[in-house]
Short mmCIF file of C-alpha atoms in Angstrom, two decimals:
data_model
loop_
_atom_site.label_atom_id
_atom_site.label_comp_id
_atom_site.label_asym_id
_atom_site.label_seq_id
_atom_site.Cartn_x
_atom_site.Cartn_y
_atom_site.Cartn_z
CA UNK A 1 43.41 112.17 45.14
CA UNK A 2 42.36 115.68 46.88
CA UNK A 3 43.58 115.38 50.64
CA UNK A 4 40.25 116.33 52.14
CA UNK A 5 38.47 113.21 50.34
CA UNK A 6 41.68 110.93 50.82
CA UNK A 7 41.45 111.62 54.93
CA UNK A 8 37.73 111.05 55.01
CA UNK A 9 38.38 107.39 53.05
CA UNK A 10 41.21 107.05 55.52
CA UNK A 11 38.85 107.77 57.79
CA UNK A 12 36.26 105.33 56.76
CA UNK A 13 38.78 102.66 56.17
CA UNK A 14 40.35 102.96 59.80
CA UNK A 15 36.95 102.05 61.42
CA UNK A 16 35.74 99.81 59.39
CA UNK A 17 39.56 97.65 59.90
CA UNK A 18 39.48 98.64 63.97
CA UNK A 19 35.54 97.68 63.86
CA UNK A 20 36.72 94.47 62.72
CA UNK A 21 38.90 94.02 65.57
CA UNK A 22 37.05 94.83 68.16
CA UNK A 23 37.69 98.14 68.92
CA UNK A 24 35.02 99.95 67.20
CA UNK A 25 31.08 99.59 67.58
CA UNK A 26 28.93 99.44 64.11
CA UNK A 27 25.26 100.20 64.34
CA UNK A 28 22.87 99.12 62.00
CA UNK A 29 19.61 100.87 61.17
CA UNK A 30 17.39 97.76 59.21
CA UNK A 31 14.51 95.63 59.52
CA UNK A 32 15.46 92.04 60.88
CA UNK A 33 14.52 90.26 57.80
CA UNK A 34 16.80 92.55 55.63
CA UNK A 35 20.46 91.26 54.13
CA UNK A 36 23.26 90.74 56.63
CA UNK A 37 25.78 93.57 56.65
CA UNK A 38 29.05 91.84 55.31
CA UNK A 39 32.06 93.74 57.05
CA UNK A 40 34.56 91.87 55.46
CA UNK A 41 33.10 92.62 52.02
CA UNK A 42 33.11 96.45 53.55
CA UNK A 43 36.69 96.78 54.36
CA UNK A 44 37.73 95.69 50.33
CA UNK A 45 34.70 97.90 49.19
CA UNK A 46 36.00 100.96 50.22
CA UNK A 47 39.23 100.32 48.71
CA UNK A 48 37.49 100.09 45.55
CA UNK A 49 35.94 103.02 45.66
CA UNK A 50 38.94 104.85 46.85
CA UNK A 51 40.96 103.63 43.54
CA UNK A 52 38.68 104.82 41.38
CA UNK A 53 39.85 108.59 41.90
CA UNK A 54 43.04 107.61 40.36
CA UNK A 55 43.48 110.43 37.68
CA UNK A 56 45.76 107.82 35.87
CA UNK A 57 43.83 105.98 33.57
CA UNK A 58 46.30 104.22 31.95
CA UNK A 59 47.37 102.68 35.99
CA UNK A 60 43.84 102.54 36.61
CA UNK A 61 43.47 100.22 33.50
CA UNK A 62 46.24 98.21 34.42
CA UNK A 63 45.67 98.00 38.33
CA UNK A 64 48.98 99.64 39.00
CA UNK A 65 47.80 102.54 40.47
CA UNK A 66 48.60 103.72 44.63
CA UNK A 67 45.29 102.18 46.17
CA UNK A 68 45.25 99.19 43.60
CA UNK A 69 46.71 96.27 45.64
CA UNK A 70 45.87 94.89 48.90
CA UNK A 71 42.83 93.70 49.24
CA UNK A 72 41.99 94.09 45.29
CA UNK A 73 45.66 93.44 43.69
CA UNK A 74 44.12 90.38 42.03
CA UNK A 75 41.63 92.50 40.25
CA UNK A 76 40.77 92.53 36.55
CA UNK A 77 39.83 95.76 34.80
CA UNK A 78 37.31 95.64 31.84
CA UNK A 79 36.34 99.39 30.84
CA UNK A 80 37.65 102.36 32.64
CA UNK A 81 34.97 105.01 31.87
CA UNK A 82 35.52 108.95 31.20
CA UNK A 83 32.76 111.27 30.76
CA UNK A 84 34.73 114.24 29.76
CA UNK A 85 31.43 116.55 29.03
CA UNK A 86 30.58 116.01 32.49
CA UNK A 87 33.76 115.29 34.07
CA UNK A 88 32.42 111.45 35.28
CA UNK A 89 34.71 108.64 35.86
CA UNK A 90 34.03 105.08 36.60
CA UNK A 91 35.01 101.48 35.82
CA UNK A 92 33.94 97.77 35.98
CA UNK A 93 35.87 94.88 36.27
CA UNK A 94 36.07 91.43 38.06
CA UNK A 95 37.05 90.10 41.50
CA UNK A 96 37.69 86.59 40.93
CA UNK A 97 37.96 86.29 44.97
CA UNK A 98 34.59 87.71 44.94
CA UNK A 99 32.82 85.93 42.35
CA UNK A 100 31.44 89.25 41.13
CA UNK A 101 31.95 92.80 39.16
CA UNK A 102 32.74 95.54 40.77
CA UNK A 103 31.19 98.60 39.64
CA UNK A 104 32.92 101.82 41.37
CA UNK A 105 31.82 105.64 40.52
CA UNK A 106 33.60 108.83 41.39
CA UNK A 107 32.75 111.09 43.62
CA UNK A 108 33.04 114.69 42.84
CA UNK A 109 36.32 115.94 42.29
CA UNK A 110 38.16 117.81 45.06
CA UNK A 111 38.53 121.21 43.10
CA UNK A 112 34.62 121.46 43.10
CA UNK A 113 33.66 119.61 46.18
CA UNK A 114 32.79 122.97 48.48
CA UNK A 115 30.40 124.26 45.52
CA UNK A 116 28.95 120.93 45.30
CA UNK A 117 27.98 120.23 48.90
CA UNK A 118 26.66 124.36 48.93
CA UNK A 119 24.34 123.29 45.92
CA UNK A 120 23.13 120.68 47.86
CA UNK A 121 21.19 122.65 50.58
CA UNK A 122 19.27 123.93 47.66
CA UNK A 123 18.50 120.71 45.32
CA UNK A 124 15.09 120.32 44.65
CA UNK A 125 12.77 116.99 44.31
CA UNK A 126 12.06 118.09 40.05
CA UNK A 127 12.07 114.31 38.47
CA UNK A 128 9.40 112.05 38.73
CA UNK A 129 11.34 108.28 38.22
CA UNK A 130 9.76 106.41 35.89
CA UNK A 131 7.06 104.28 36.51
CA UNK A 132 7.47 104.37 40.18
CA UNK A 133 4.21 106.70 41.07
CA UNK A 134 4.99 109.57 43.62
CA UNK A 135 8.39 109.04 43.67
CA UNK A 136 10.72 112.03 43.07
CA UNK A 137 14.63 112.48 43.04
CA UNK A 138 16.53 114.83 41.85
CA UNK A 139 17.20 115.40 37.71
CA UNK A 140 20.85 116.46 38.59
CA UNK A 141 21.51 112.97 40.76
CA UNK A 142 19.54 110.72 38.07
CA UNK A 143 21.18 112.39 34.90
CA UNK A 144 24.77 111.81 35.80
CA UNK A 145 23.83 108.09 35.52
CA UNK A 146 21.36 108.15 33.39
CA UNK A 147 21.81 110.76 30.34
CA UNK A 148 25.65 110.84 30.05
CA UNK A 149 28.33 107.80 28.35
CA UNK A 150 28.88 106.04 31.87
CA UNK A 151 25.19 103.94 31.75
CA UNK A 152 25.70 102.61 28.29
CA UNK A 153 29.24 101.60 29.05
CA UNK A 154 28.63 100.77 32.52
CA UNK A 155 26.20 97.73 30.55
CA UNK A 156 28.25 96.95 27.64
CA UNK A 157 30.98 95.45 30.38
CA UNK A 158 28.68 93.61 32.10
CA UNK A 159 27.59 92.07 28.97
CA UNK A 160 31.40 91.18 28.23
CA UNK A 161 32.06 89.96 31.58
CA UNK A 162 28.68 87.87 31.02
CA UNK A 163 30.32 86.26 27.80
CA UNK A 164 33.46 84.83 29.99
CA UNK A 165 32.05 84.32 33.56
CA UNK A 166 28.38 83.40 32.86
CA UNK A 167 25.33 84.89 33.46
CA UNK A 168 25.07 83.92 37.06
CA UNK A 169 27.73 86.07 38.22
CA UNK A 170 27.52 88.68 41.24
CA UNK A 171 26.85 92.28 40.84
CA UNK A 172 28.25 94.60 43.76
CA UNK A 173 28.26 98.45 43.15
CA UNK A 174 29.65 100.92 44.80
CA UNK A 175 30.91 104.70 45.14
CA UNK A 176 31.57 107.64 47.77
CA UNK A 177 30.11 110.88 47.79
CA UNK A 178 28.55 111.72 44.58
CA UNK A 179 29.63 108.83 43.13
CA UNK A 180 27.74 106.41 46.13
CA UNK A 181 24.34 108.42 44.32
CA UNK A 182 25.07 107.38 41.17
CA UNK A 183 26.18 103.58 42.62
CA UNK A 184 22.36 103.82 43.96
CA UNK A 185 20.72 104.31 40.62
CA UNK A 186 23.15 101.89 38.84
CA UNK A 187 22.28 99.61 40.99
CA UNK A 188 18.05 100.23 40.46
CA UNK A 189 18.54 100.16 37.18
CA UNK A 190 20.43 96.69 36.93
CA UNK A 191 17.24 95.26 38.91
CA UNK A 192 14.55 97.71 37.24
CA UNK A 193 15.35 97.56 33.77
CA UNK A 194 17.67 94.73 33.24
CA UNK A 195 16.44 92.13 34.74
CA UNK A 196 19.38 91.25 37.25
CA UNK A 197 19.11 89.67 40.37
CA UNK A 198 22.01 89.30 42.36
CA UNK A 199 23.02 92.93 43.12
CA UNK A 200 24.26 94.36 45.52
CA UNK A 201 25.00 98.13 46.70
CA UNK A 202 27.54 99.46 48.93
CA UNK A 203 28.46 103.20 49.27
CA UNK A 204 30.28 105.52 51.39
CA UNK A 205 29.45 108.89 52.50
CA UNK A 206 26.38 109.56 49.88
CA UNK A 207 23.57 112.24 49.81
CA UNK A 208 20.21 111.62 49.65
CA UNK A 209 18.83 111.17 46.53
CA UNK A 210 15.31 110.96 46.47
CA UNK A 211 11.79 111.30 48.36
CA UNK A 212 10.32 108.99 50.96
CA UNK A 213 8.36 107.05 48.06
CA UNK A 214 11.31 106.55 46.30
CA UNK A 215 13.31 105.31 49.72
CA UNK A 216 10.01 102.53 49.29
CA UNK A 217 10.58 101.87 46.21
CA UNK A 218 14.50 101.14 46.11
CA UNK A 219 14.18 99.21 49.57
CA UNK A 220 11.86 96.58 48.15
CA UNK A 221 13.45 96.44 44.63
CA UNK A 222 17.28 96.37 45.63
CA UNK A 223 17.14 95.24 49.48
CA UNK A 224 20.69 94.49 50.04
CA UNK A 225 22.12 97.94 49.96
CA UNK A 226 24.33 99.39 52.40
CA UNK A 227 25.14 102.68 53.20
CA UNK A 228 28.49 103.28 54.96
CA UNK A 229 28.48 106.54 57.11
CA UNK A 230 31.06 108.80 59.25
CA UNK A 231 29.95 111.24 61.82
CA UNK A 232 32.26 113.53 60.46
CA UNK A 233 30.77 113.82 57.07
CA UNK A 234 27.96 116.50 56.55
CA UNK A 235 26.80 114.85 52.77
CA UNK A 236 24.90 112.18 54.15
CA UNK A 237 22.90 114.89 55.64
CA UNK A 238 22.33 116.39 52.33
CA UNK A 239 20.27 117.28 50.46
CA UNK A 240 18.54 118.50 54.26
CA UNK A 241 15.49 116.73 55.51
CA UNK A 242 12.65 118.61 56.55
CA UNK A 243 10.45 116.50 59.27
CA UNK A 244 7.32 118.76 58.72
CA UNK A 245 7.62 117.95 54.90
CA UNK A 246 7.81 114.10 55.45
CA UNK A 247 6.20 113.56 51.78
CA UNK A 248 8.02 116.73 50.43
CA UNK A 249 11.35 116.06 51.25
CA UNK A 250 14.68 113.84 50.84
CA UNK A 251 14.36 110.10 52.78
CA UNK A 252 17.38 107.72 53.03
CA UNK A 253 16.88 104.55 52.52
CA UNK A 254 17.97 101.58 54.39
CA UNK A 255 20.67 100.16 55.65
CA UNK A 256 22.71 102.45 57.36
CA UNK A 257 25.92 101.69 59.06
CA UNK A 258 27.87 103.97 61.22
CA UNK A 259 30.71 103.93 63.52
CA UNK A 260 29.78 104.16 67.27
CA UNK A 261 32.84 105.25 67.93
CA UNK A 262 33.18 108.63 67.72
CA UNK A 263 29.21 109.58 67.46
CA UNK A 264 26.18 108.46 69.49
CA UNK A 265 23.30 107.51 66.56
CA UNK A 266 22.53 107.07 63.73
CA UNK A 267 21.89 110.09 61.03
CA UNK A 268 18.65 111.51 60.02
CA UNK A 269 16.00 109.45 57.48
#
């Protein structure tokens, strides 16, 4: 893992533990009637999504690799996924403790990560999502979900896990960075076009991914998402939001939670 990405999980990690303690403050942006932020669930999340950068597949298969033990040493990979085309990596498995699969997407990797958050001060809204009206994201976010090997795979393992769990088991997604956007559309799509209900959506450090319609959208049709954020990091902040565009610009959507600790609010819609 690049050392820039493995400080800011470290990061991440250390407040979410110290929160848990006492010794941090977590603010919550969210309606009252929304989900209950689990910080528990939080703490083992980001471990998850930390593991999946292991360039080892074979100890990322196996759950021997540096990050995978803990809080997830019981866990059970299905499908390790590698885009190699589009340099995408991802994998789903089950956490027994849990009762659910874990779904965890890379972010993007550390050699490229400069030219990547430059690119973001200039993404465009250019994709209409399907059959939400007005709502806009952008092609580059949806596609590396969408239109490349990890959504086909990503549902094939669900479907095996399915076959030995049953059908009522949990869903959680999650990712950092790049990888949080494409947890975010994973985790629409599950509800959207597969019918599932119990999903749930955790991420650390992601962009913004869409317009203020589809902030709307995702809110009502996957309502317990959270989005873990450090005062430190510039991507949630990207792509930039423009207050005198409100309808012509990236939203987030809800729920935010950020560390009071070293910052004094919460970031930008």
């Amino acid at each position: 893992m690049g050392q820039k990405r493995l400080l800011f999980l470290l990061a991440v990690f250390t407040f979410l533990v110290s929160s848990s303690y006492g010794r941090g403050v977590l603010k919550l942006k969210s309606d009252d009637d929304r989900p209950v932020y689990n910080h528990t669930l939080a703490v083992t999340l980001v471990e998850y999504a930390s593991a999946v950068y292991e360039s080892d597949l074979t100890k990322l298969f196996t759950w021997t690799c540096e990050r995978c033990n803990g809080l997830t040493k019981d866990f059970e990979v299905i499908e390790v996924i590698f885009d190699v085309e589009h340099c995408l990596q991802a994998y789903v498995g089950v956490a027994k403790d849990l009762n659910a699969i874990i779904i965890a997407f890379r972010g993007t990797q550390e050699h490229s990560i400069q030219n990547w958050v430059s690119d973001l001060f200039w993404k465009q809204l250019d994709l209409n999502y399907p059959d939400m009206p007005d709502a806009m994201v952008h092609h580059g976010f949806y596609s590396a979900y969408h239109n490349t090997t990890l959504r086909p795979a990503v549902l094939d393992a669900i479907t095996q896990v399915k076959k030995v769990y049953g059908a009522n088991i949990n869903i959680i997604v999650t990712g950092h960075s790049m990888g949080g956007a494409m947890a975010s559309f994973c985790g629409l799509d599950l509800v959207v076009n597969e019918d599932e209900e119990n999903v749930q959506v955790m991420t650390f450090g992601q962009p913004r991914v869409g317009n203020a319609a589809f902030a709307s959208y995702y809110s009502l049709l996957v309502p317990n998402t959270f989005r873990i954020t450090h005062d430190r990091d510039m991507v949630p902040h990207l792509p930039p939001y423009y207050y005198y565009f409100p309808q012509k610009t990236y939203h987030h959507f809800p729920t935010e939670v950020t560390s009071l600790s070293q910052c004094t609010g919460c970031l930008s819609e």
